Structures are given as structure tokens and as C-alpha cells.
PDB file of C-alpha atoms in Angstrom:
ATOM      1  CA  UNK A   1       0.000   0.000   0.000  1.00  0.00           C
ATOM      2  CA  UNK A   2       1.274   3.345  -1.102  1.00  0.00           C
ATOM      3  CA  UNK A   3       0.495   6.459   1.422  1.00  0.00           C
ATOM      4  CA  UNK A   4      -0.008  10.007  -0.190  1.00  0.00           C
ATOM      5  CA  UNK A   5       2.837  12.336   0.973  1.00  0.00           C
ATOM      6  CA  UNK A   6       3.756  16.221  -0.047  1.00  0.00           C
ATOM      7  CA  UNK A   7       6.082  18.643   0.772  1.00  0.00           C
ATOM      8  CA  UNK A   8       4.348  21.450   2.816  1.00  0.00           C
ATOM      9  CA  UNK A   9       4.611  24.394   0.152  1.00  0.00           C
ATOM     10  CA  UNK A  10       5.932  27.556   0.879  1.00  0.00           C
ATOM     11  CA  UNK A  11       3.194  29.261   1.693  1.00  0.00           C
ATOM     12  CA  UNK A  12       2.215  27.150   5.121  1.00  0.00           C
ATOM     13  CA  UNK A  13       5.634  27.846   5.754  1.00  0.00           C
ATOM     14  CA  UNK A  14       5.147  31.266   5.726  1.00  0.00           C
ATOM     15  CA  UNK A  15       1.904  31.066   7.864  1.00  0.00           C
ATOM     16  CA  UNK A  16       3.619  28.484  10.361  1.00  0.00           C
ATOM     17  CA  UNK A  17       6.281  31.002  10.339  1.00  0.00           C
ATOM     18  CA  UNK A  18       4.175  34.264  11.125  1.00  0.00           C
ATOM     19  CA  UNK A  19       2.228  32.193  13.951  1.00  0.00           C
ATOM     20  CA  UNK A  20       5.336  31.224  15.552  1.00  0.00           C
ATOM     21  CA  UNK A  21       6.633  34.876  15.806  1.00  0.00           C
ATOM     22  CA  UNK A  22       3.344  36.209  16.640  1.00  0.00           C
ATOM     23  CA  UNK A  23       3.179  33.773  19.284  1.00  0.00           C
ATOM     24  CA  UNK A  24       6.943  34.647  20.536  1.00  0.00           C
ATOM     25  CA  UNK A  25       6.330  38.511  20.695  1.00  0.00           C
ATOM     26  CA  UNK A  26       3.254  37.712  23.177  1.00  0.00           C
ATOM     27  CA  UNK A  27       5.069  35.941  25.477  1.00  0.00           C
ATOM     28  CA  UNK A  28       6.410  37.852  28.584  1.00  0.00           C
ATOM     29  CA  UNK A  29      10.211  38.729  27.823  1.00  0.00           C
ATOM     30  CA  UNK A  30      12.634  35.473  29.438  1.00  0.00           C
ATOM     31  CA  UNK A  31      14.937  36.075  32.213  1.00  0.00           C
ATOM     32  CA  UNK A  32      18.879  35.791  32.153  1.00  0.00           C
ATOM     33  CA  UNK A  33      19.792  34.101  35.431  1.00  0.00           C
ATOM     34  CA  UNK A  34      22.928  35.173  35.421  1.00  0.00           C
ATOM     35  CA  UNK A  35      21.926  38.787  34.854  1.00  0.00           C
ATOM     36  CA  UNK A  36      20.564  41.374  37.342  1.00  0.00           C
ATOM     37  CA  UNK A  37      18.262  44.597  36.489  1.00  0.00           C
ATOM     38  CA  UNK A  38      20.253  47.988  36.870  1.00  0.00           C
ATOM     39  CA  UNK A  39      21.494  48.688  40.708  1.00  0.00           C
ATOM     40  CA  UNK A  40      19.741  45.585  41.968  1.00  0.00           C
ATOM     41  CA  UNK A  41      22.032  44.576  45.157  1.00  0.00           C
ATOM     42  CA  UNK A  42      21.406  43.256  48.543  1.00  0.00           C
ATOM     43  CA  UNK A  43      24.329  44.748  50.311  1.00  0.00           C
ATOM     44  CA  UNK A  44      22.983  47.986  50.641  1.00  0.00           C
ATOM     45  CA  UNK A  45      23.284  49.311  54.098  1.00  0.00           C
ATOM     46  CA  UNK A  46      21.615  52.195  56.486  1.00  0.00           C
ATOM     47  CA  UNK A  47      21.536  52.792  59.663  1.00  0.00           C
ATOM     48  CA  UNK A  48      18.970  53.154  62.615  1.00  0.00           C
ATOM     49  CA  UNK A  49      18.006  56.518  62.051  1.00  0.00           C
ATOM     50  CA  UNK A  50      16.813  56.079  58.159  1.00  0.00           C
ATOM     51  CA  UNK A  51      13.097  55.688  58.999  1.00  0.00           C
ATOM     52  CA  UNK A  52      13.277  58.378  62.087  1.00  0.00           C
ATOM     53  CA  UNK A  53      11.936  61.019  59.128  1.00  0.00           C
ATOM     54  CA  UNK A  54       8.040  59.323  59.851  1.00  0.00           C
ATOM     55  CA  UNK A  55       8.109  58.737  63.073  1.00  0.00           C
ATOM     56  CA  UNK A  56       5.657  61.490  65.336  1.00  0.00           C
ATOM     57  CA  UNK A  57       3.614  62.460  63.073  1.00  0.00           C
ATOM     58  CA  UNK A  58       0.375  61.047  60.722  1.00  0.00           C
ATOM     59  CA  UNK A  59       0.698  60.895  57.113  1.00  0.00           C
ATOM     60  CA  UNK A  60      -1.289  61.187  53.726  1.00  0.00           C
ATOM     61  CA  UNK A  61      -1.286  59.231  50.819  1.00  0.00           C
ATOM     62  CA  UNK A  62      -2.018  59.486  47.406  1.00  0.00           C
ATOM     63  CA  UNK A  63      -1.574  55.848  46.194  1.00  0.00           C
ATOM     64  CA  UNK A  64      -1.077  54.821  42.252  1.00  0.00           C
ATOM     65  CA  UNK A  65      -1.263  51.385  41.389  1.00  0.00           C
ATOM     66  CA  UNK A  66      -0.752  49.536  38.313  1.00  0.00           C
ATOM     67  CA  UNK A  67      -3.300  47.376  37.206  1.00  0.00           C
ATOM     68  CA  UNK A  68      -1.645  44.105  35.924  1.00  0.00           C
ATOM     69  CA  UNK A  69       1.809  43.739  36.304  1.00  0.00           C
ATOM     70  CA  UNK A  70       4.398  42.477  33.864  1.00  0.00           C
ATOM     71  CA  UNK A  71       1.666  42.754  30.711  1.00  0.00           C
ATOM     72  CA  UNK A  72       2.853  45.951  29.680  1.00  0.00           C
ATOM     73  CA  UNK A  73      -0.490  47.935  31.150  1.00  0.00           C
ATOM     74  CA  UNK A  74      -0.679  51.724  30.906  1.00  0.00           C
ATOM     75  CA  UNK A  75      -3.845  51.588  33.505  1.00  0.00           C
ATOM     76  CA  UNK A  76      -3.407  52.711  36.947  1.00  0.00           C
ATOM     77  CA  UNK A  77      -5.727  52.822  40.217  1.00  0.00           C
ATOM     78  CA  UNK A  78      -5.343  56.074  42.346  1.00  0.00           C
ATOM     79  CA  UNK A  79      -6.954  56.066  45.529  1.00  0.00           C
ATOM     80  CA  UNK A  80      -5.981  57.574  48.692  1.00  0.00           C
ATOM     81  CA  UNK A  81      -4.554  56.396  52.197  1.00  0.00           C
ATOM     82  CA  UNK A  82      -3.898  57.299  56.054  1.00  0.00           C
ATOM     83  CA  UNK A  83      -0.066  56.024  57.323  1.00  0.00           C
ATOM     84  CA  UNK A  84       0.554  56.015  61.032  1.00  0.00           C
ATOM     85  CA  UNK A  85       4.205  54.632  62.159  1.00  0.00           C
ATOM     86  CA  UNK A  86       5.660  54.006  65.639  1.00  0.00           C
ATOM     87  CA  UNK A  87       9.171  52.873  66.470  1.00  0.00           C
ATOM     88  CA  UNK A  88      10.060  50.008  69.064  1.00  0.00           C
ATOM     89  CA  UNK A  89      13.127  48.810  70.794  1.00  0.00           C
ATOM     90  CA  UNK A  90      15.050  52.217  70.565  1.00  0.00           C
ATOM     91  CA  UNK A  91      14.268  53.021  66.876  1.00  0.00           C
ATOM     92  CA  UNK A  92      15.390  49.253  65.862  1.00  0.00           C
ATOM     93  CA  UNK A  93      12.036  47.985  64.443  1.00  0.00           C
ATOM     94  CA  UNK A  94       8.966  50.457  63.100  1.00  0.00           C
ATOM     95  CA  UNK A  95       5.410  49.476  62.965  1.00  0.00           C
ATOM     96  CA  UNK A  96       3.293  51.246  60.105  1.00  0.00           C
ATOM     97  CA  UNK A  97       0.182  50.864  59.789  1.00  0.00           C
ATOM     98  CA  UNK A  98      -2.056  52.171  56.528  1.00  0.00           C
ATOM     99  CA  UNK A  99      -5.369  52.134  56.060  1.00  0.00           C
ATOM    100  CA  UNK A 100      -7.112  52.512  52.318  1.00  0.00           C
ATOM    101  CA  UNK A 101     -10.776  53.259  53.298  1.00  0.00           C
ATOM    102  CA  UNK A 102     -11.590  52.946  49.566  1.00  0.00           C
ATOM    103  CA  UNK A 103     -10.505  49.583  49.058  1.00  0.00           C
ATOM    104  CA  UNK A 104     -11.945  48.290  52.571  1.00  0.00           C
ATOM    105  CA  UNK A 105      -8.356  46.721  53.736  1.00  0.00           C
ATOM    106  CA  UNK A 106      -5.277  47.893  55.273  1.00  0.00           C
ATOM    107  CA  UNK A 107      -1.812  46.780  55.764  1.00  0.00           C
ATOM    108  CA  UNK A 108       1.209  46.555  58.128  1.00  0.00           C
ATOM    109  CA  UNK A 109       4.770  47.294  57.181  1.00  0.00           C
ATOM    110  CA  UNK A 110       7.179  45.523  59.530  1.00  0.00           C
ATOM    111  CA  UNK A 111      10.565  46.759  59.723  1.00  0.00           C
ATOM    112  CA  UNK A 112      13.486  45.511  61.362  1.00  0.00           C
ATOM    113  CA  UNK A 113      17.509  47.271  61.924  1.00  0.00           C
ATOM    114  CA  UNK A 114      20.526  43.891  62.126  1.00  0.00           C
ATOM    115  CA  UNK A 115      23.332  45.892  63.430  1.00  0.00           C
ATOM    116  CA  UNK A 116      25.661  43.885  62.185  1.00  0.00           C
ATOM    117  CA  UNK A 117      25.052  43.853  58.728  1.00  0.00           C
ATOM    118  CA  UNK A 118      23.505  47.421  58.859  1.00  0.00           C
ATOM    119  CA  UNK A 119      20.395  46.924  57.286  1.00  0.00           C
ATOM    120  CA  UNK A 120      16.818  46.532  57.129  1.00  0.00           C
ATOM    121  CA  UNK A 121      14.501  44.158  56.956  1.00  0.00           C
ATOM    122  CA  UNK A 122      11.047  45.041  55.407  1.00  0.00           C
ATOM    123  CA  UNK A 123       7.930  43.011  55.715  1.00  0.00           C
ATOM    124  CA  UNK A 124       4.046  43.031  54.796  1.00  0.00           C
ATOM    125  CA  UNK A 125       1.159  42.329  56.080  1.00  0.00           C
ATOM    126  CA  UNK A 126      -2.118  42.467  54.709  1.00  0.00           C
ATOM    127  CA  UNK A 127      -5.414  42.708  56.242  1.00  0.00           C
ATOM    128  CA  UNK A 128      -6.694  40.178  53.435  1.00  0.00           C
ATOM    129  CA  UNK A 129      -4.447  37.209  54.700  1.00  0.00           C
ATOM    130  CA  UNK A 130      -2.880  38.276  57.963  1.00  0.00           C
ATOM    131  CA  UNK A 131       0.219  36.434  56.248  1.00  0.00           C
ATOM    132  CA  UNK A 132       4.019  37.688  56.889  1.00  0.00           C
ATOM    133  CA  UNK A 133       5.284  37.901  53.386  1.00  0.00           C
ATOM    134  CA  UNK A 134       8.347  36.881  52.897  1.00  0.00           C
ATOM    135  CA  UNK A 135      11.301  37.553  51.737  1.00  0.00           C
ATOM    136  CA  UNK A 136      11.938  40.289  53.198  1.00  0.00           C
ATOM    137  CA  UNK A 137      13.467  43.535  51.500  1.00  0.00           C
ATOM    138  CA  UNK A 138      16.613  44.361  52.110  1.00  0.00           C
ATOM    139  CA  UNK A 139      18.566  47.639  52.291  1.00  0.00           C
ATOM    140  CA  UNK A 140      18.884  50.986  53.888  1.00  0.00           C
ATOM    141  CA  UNK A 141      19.351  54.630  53.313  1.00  0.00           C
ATOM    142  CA  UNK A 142      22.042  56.861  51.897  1.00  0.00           C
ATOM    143  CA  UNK A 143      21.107  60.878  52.556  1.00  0.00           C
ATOM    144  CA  UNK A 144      17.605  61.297  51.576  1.00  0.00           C
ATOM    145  CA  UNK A 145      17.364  58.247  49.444  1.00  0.00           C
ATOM    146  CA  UNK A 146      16.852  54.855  50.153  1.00  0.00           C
ATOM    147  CA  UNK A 147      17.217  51.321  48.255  1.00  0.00           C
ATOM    148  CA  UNK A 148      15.273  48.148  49.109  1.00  0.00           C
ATOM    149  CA  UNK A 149      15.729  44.836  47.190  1.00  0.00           C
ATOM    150  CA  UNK A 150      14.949  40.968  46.884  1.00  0.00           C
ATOM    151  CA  UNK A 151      13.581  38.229  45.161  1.00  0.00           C
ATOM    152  CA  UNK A 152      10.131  36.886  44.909  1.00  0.00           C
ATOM    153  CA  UNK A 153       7.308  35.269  42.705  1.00  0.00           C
ATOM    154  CA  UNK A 154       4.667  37.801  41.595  1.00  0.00           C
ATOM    155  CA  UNK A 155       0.970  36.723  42.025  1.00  0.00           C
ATOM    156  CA  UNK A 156       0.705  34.555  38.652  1.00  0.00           C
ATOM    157  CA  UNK A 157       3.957  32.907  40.210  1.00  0.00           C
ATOM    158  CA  UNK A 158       6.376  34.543  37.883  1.00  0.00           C
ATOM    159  CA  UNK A 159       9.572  34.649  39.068  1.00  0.00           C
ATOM    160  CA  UNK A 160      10.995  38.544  39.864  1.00  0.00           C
ATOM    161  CA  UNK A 161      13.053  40.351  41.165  1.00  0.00           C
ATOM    162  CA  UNK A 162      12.062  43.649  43.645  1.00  0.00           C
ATOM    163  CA  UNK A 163      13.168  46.871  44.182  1.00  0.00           C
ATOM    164  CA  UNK A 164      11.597  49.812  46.854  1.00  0.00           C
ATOM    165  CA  UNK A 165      12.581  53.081  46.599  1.00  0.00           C
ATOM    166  CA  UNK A 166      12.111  55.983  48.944  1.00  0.00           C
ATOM    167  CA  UNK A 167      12.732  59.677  48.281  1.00  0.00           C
ATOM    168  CA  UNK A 168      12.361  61.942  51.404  1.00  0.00           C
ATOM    169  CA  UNK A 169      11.765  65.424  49.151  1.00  0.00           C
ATOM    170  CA  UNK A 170      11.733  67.663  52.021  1.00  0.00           C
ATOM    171  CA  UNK A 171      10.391  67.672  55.397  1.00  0.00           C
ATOM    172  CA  UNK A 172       6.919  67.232  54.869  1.00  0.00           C
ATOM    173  CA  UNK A 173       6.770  65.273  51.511  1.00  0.00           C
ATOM    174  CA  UNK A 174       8.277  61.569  50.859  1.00  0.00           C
ATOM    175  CA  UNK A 175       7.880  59.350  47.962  1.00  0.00           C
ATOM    176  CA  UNK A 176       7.832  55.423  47.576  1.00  0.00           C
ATOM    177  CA  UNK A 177       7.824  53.544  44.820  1.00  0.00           C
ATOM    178  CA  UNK A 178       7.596  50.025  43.818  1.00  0.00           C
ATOM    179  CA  UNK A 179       8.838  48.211  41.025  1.00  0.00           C
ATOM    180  CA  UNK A 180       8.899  44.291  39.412  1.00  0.00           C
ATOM    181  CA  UNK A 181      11.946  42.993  36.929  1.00  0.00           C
ATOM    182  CA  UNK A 182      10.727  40.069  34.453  1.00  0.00           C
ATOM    183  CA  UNK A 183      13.976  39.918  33.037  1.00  0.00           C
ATOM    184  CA  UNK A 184      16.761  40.810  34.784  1.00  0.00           C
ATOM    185  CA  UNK A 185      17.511  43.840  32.391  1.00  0.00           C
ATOM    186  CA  UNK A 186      14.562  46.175  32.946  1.00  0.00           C
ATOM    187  CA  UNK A 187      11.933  47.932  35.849  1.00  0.00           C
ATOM    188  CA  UNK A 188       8.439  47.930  35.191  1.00  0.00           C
ATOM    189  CA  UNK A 189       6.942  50.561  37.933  1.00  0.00           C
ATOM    190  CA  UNK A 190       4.120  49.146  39.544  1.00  0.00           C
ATOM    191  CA  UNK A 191       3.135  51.021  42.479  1.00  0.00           C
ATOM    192  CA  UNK A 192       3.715  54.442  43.737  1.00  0.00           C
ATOM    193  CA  UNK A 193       3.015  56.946  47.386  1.00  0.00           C
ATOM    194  CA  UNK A 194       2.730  60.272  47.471  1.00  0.00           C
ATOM    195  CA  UNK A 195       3.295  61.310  51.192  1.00  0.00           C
ATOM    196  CA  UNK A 196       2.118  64.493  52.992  1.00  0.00           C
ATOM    197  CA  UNK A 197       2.720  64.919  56.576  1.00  0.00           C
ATOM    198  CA  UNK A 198      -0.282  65.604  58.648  1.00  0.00           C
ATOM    199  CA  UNK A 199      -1.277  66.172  62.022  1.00  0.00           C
ATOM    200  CA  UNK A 200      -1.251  63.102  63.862  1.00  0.00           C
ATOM    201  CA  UNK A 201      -3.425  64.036  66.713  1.00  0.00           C
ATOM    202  CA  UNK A 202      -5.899  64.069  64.008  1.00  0.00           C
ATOM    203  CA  UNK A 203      -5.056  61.251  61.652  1.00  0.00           C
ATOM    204  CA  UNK A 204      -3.870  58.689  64.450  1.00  0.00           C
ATOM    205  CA  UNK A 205      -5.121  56.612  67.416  1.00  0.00           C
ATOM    206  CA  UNK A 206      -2.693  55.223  69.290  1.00  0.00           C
ATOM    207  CA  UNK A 207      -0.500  55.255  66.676  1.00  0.00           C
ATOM    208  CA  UNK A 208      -3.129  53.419  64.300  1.00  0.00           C
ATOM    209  CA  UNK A 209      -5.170  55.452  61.366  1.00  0.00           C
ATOM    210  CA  UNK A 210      -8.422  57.098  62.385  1.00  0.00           C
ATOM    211  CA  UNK A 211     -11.020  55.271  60.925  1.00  0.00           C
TER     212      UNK A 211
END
């Protein structure tokens, strides 16, 4: 018995061709594991005195979040916030609190000073879970400016890598900023804080947001 074979002509090669790249350029850009995005370290150091700035007073918000991560999204949520921070054991671990009324939840950041390798230890906690996340940032402050890294899975499980920044703009006005790296060679932005310092008589209740 003879079977009925052809070469596949040129132009499904074409079309198997076009689908393939089509498919490729979809696809979330791969990761170099041997690469790292631009100033990504975990040796940055501080001291105990880098998150002194909030401490004492109440704090707004203005909170811009991106709405998918790691998709290439140009959509952002903007919704607003009340911070309230207190320091423990001499200034070596800070307690915020934040509370986004819009959103119904709030969330704890958890900070922690090792004096020996000078540097922090940053923590979440939402109101959603109750969970610790973990890792922890890592980093500290040099002047005004301060550097926070690690590594983590995002929410679909994708592998990234971290980075928090803080700029303390003048004494009443402080910006953070989160971002994600897919590929070990670029930031994507994904969350940002505009802080204004407020009275905390007002904003706080023993040292929680007024709600």
C-alpha cells in the first residue's frame, strides 16, 4: 500500500512562520539568570536613624497602582490612604500601619535594623491574609534616598526580582515607589506613594489610622 505524501509548500511555511513569531512577541520577555536589572544589590546598608523622618507624626497618601503587572499595562488605580508609624526597641524595628478606606483593607509594614550587617529588613502584612510575606526587603538609606531589594514570585507565580525606593523630598513630603523585573535587564513601575505629613493628633489613634 502506497500512502499520499507532499512537501508542505511555501506558503504554510510562511503562515507556520508568522504564527510562531506572533506567538513569541506575546510571550512575557525570558529572564537571564545570570543577569541582574540595573542597581539591583542586597548589600545595601543604612543605619537606625533612616526611617526616624516618619516617626511622630500622621501621614497622607495618594496611592497609584498599576493594574496588571508584567503585561505591559498603561492603567493605573489612584486612591488615597492614612499612614501612622511608631518605632520600638530604641528606633530598631517600626510598625506602620495604613489604612485605604476605599478599598476596605489595610496593611502593616514591619521593619526591622541587624546591626551587624547594617540593614533593614522590610515586611508586609495584609489585612486580606494576615500572612508575613516573605522575603523580606533588604537595604537601607544613603542621605535622603533609600534602596530596598529581593527576590520573589509575583501573584501569577512569575519569578521577579524587587526593588523599593524611597525619596524623602523635604520635610513634609516623601515618595515610595515600587517596582517588578521580568527579566533581569529592565523595571516595570508598579506602584507608587505620594506622602504628605499631617497632624497626627488628628489622623492617628494610638498610633493606628483614624477610621
Amino acid at each position: 500500500m502506497t500512502l499520499f505524501t507532499c512537501k508542505p509548500s511555501a506558503f504554510l511555511l510562511a503562515l507556520s512562520f508568522a504564527a510562531t513569531a506572533a506567538a513569541a512577541a506575546n510571550d512575557p520577555p525570558q529572564a537571564d539568570p545570570a543577569a541582574v536589572p540595573p542597581g539591583y544589590s542586597t548589600v545595601i546598608t543604612g543605619t537606625t536613624h533612616d526611617f526616624d523622618y516618619f516617626m511622630g507624626s500622621g501621614w497622607l497618601a495618594t496611592q497609584h497602582r498599576l493594574k496588571a503587572t508584567g503585561v505591559g499595562s498603561k492603567e493605573w488605580d489612584t486612591f488615597s490612604a492614612t499612614l501612622c508609624a511608631t518605632p520600638y526597641l530604641g528606633g530598631m524595628v517600626t510598625v506602620d500601619e495604613m489604612d485605604m478606606p476605599s478599598k476596605g483593607t489595610s496593611g502593616l509594614t514591619l521593619r526591622s535594623f541587624d546591626p551587624a550587617k547594617r540593614q533593614w529588613s522590610i515586611y508586609w502584612i495584609s489585612s486580606r491574609d494576615g500572612l508575613l510575606e516573605t522575603p523580606a526587603m533588604v537595604g537601607g538609606f544613603h542621605g535622603n534616598h533609600g534602596e530596598f531589594y529581593s527576590e520573589d514570585r509575583d501573584a501569577q507565580g512569575r519569578p521577579i526580582k524587587v526593588r523599593f525606593l524611597w525619596n524623602l523630598n523635604d520635610h513634609d513630603h516623601a515618595r515610595w515607589e515600587q517596582a517588578f523585573s521580568y527579566d533581569n535587564r529592565t523595571w516595570e513601575t508598579n506602584w507608587t506613594a505620594d506622602f504628605v505629613r499631617g497632624d497626627r493628633a488628628k489622623l492617628c489613634d494610638d498610633g493606628r489610622p483614624r477610621r
